[in-house]
């Protein structure tokens, strides 16, 4: 497993941008870290790498933010308040976590 150490918000965003450029449909990236760890910063880079122009915000009051207009659609989920698979399922979020080819069956 590769380890990347970021020393600045710009470096974190740049890492996200690299991931966004290389991303293929169905890719799921799990972000784990405390408040202010830089998760949203990485997602900003992801959006840039995908060619998405919209401003990225933490999905704090929503469970999922959807960003279209880029090479791929970006789904930014917040699982912070959900503790079990059952809750994830009830919230209708497992659909987003399943690897899925664009245009394939759901
Ligand atoms: N190396 C770094 N990588 C990313 N962000 C950094 C870094 N160093 C400092 N920061 C700062 O830390 C903050 C990270 O905020 P960000 O919103 O990305 O965190 P978060 O993990 O999404 O938090 P939350 O759980 O509250 O949504 C930003 O203000 C950013 O400028
Ligand atoms: Mg955040």
JSON list of N, CA and C and ligand atoms in Angstrom, two decimals, residues 6-13 33-42 44 58-60 78, ligand 1:
[
{"chain": "A", "resi": 6, "resn": "UNK", "atom": "N", "xyz": [0.87, 14.61, 3.12]},
{"chain": "A", "resi": 6, "resn": "UNK", "atom": "CA", "xyz": [0.61, 15.95, 2.61]},
{"chain": "A", "resi": 6, "resn": "UNK", "atom": "C", "xyz": [1.01, 16.97, 3.67]},
{"chain": "A", "resi": 7, "resn": "UNK", "atom": "N", "xyz": [1.70, 18.02, 3.23]},
{"chain": "A", "resi": 7, "resn": "UNK", "atom": "CA", "xyz": [2.14, 19.06, 4.16]},
{"chain": "A", "resi": 7, "resn": "UNK", "atom": "C", "xyz": [1.33, 20.33, 4.05]},
{"chain": "A", "resi": 8, "resn": "UNK", "atom": "N", "xyz": [0.35, 20.34, 3.17]},
{"chain": "A", "resi": 8, "resn": "UNK", "atom": "CA", "xyz": [-0.44, 21.56, 3.01]},
{"chain": "A", "resi": 8, "resn": "UNK", "atom": "C", "xyz": [-1.78, 21.24, 2.35]},
{"chain": "A", "resi": 9, "resn": "UNK", "atom": "N", "xyz": [-2.77, 22.13, 2.52]},
{"chain": "A", "resi": 9, "resn": "UNK", "atom": "CA", "xyz": [-4.05, 21.94, 1.84]},
{"chain": "A", "resi": 9, "resn": "UNK", "atom": "C", "xyz": [-3.85, 21.78, 0.32]},
{"chain": "A", "resi": 10, "resn": "UNK", "atom": "N", "xyz": [-2.93, 22.55, -0.24]},
{"chain": "A", "resi": 10, "resn": "UNK", "atom": "CA", "xyz": [-2.69, 22.49, -1.69]},
{"chain": "A", "resi": 10, "resn": "UNK", "atom": "C", "xyz": [-2.19, 21.10, -2.11]},
{"chain": "A", "resi": 11, "resn": "UNK", "atom": "N", "xyz": [-1.32, 20.52, -1.28]},
{"chain": "A", "resi": 11, "resn": "UNK", "atom": "CA", "xyz": [-0.81, 19.18, -1.60]},
{"chain": "A", "resi": 11, "resn": "UNK", "atom": "C", "xyz": [-1.92, 18.14, -1.53]},
{"chain": "A", "resi": 12, "resn": "UNK", "atom": "N", "xyz": [-2.80, 18.29, -0.53]},
{"chain": "A", "resi": 12, "resn": "UNK", "atom": "CA", "xyz": [-3.92, 17.35, -0.40]},
{"chain": "A", "resi": 12, "resn": "UNK", "atom": "C", "xyz": [-4.85, 17.47, -1.60]},
{"chain": "A", "resi": 13, "resn": "UNK", "atom": "N", "xyz": [-5.09, 18.72, -2.00]},
{"chain": "A", "resi": 13, "resn": "UNK", "atom": "CA", "xyz": [-5.97, 18.94, -3.15]},
{"chain": "A", "resi": 13, "resn": "UNK", "atom": "C", "xyz": [-5.34, 18.37, -4.42]},
{"chain": "A", "resi": 33, "resn": "UNK", "atom": "N", "xyz": [-11.25, 10.26, 8.93]},
{"chain": "A", "resi": 33, "resn": "UNK", "atom": "CA", "xyz": [-10.41, 11.23, 9.62]},
{"chain": "A", "resi": 33, "resn": "UNK", "atom": "C", "xyz": [-11.26, 12.16, 10.47]},
{"chain": "A", "resi": 34, "resn": "UNK", "atom": "N", "xyz": [-10.69, 12.73, 11.48]},
{"chain": "A", "resi": 34, "resn": "UNK", "atom": "CA", "xyz": [-11.40, 13.61, 12.40]},
{"chain": "A", "resi": 34, "resn": "UNK", "atom": "C", "xyz": [-11.88, 14.88, 11.69]},
{"chain": "A", "resi": 35, "resn": "UNK", "atom": "N", "xyz": [-12.66, 15.67, 12.39]},
{"chain": "A", "resi": 35, "resn": "UNK", "atom": "CA", "xyz": [-13.07, 16.98, 11.91]},
{"chain": "A", "resi": 35, "resn": "UNK", "atom": "C", "xyz": [-11.84, 17.78, 11.51]},
{"chain": "A", "resi": 36, "resn": "UNK", "atom": "N", "xyz": [-11.88, 18.34, 10.32]},
{"chain": "A", "resi": 36, "resn": "UNK", "atom": "CA", "xyz": [-10.77, 19.18, 9.89]},
{"chain": "A", "resi": 36, "resn": "UNK", "atom": "C", "xyz": [-9.54, 18.41, 9.44]},
{"chain": "A", "resi": 37, "resn": "UNK", "atom": "N", "xyz": [-9.70, 17.10, 9.25]},
{"chain": "A", "resi": 37, "resn": "UNK", "atom": "CA", "xyz": [-8.54, 16.29, 8.85]},
{"chain": "A", "resi": 37, "resn": "UNK", "atom": "C", "xyz": [-8.13, 16.57, 7.40]},
{"chain": "A", "resi": 38, "resn": "UNK", "atom": "N", "xyz": [-9.06, 17.07, 6.61]},
{"chain": "A", "resi": 38, "resn": "UNK", "atom": "CA", "xyz": [-8.74, 17.38, 5.22]},
{"chain": "A", "resi": 38, "resn": "UNK", "atom": "C", "xyz": [-9.50, 16.54, 4.21]},
{"chain": "A", "resi": 39, "resn": "UNK", "atom": "N", "xyz": [-10.56, 15.89, 4.66]},
{"chain": "A", "resi": 39, "resn": "UNK", "atom": "CA", "xyz": [-11.34, 15.03, 3.76]},
{"chain": "A", "resi": 39, "resn": "UNK", "atom": "C", "xyz": [-11.96, 15.85, 2.63]},
{"chain": "A", "resi": 40, "resn": "UNK", "atom": "N", "xyz": [-12.61, 16.96, 3.01]},
{"chain": "A", "resi": 40, "resn": "UNK", "atom": "CA", "xyz": [-13.26, 17.79, 1.99]},
{"chain": "A", "resi": 40, "resn": "UNK", "atom": "C", "xyz": [-12.22, 18.42, 1.07]},
{"chain": "A", "resi": 41, "resn": "UNK", "atom": "N", "xyz": [-11.07, 18.75, 1.63]},
{"chain": "A", "resi": 41, "resn": "UNK", "atom": "CA", "xyz": [-9.98, 19.31, 0.82]},
{"chain": "A", "resi": 41, "resn": "UNK", "atom": "C", "xyz": [-9.60, 18.33, -0.30]},
{"chain": "A", "resi": 42, "resn": "UNK", "atom": "N", "xyz": [-9.54, 17.04, 0.05]},
{"chain": "A", "resi": 42, "resn": "UNK", "atom": "CA", "xyz": [-9.21, 16.03, -0.94]},
{"chain": "A", "resi": 42, "resn": "UNK", "atom": "C", "xyz": [-10.32, 15.93, -2.00]},
{"chain": "A", "resi": 44, "resn": "UNK", "atom": "N", "xyz": [-12.27, 18.31, -2.95]},
{"chain": "A", "resi": 44, "resn": "UNK", "atom": "CA", "xyz": [-12.14, 19.48, -3.85]},
{"chain": "A", "resi": 44, "resn": "UNK", "atom": "C", "xyz": [-11.20, 19.16, -4.99]},
{"chain": "A", "resi": 58, "resn": "UNK", "atom": "N", "xyz": [-18.70, 20.27, 2.61]},
{"chain": "A", "resi": 58, "resn": "UNK", "atom": "CA", "xyz": [-18.94, 19.06, 3.40]},
{"chain": "A", "resi": 58, "resn": "UNK", "atom": "C", "xyz": [-20.42, 18.75, 3.39]},
{"chain": "A", "resi": 59, "resn": "UNK", "atom": "N", "xyz": [-20.79, 17.48, 3.15]},
{"chain": "A", "resi": 59, "resn": "UNK", "atom": "CA", "xyz": [-22.22, 17.14, 3.20]},
{"chain": "A", "resi": 59, "resn": "UNK", "atom": "C", "xyz": [-22.66, 17.00, 4.65]},
{"chain": "A", "resi": 60, "resn": "UNK", "atom": "N", "xyz": [-22.70, 18.13, 5.35]},
{"chain": "A", "resi": 60, "resn": "UNK", "atom": "CA", "xyz": [-22.94, 18.11, 6.80]},
{"chain": "A", "resi": 60, "resn": "UNK", "atom": "C", "xyz": [-24.41, 17.95, 7.14]},
{"chain": "A", "resi": 78, "resn": "UNK", "atom": "N", "xyz": [-21.72, 11.39, 3.31]},
{"chain": "A", "resi": 78, "resn": "UNK", "atom": "CA", "xyz": [-21.26, 11.52, 4.69]},
{"chain": "A", "resi": 78, "resn": "UNK", "atom": "C", "xyz": [-21.89, 10.42, 5.53]},
{"chain": "B", "resi": 1, "resn": "LIG", "atom": "N1", "xyz": [-2.11, 18.96, 4.78]},
{"chain": "B", "resi": 1, "resn": "LIG", "atom": "C1", "xyz": [-3.37, 19.42, 4.81]},
{"chain": "B", "resi": 1, "resn": "LIG", "atom": "N2", "xyz": [-4.32, 18.80, 4.03]},
{"chain": "B", "resi": 1, "resn": "LIG", "atom": "C2", "xyz": [-5.60, 19.24, 4.06]},
{"chain": "B", "resi": 1, "resn": "LIG", "atom": "N3", "xyz": [-6.05, 20.27, 4.77]},
{"chain": "B", "resi": 1, "resn": "LIG", "atom": "C3", "xyz": [-5.16, 20.93, 5.56]},
{"chain": "B", "resi": 1, "resn": "LIG", "atom": "C4", "xyz": [-3.79, 20.53, 5.60]},
{"chain": "B", "resi": 1, "resn": "LIG", "atom": "N4", "xyz": [-3.15, 21.34, 6.45]},
{"chain": "B", "resi": 1, "resn": "LIG", "atom": "C5", "xyz": [-4.05, 22.21, 6.90]},
{"chain": "B", "resi": 1, "resn": "LIG", "atom": "N5", "xyz": [-5.27, 22.00, 6.38]},
{"chain": "B", "resi": 1, "resn": "LIG", "atom": "C6", "xyz": [-6.49, 22.76, 6.67]},
{"chain": "B", "resi": 1, "resn": "LIG", "atom": "O1", "xyz": [-7.32, 21.90, 7.41]},
{"chain": "B", "resi": 1, "resn": "LIG", "atom": "C7", "xyz": [-8.68, 22.11, 7.03]},
{"chain": "B", "resi": 1, "resn": "LIG", "atom": "C8", "xyz": [-9.29, 20.80, 6.53]},
{"chain": "B", "resi": 1, "resn": "LIG", "atom": "O2", "xyz": [-10.65, 20.99, 6.38]},
{"chain": "B", "resi": 1, "resn": "LIG", "atom": "P1", "xyz": [-11.62, 19.98, 5.64]},
{"chain": "B", "resi": 1, "resn": "LIG", "atom": "O3", "xyz": [-12.92, 20.69, 5.53]},
{"chain": "B", "resi": 1, "resn": "LIG", "atom": "O4", "xyz": [-10.99, 19.46, 4.38]},
{"chain": "B", "resi": 1, "resn": "LIG", "atom": "O5", "xyz": [-11.70, 18.79, 6.72]},
{"chain": "B", "resi": 1, "resn": "LIG", "atom": "P2", "xyz": [-12.75, 17.60, 6.80]},
{"chain": "B", "resi": 1, "resn": "LIG", "atom": "O6", "xyz": [-11.95, 16.38, 7.10]},
{"chain": "B", "resi": 1, "resn": "LIG", "atom": "O7", "xyz": [-13.61, 17.59, 5.59]},
{"chain": "B", "resi": 1, "resn": "LIG", "atom": "O8", "xyz": [-13.59, 18.01, 8.09]},
{"chain": "B", "resi": 1, "resn": "LIG", "atom": "P3", "xyz": [-15.14, 17.74, 8.43]},
{"chain": "B", "resi": 1, "resn": "LIG", "atom": "O9", "xyz": [-15.19, 16.36, 9.03]},
{"chain": "B", "resi": 1, "resn": "LIG", "atom": "O10", "xyz": [-15.43, 18.80, 9.45]},
{"chain": "B", "resi": 1, "resn": "LIG", "atom": "O11", "xyz": [-15.96, 17.87, 7.18]},
{"chain": "B", "resi": 1, "resn": "LIG", "atom": "C9", "xyz": [-8.72, 23.18, 5.96]},
{"chain": "B", "resi": 1, "resn": "LIG", "atom": "O12", "xyz": [-9.02, 24.41, 6.55]},
{"chain": "B", "resi": 1, "resn": "LIG", "atom": "C10", "xyz": [-7.29, 23.19, 5.43]},
{"chain": "B", "resi": 1, "resn": "LIG", "atom": "O13", "xyz": [-6.91, 24.48, 4.98]}
]
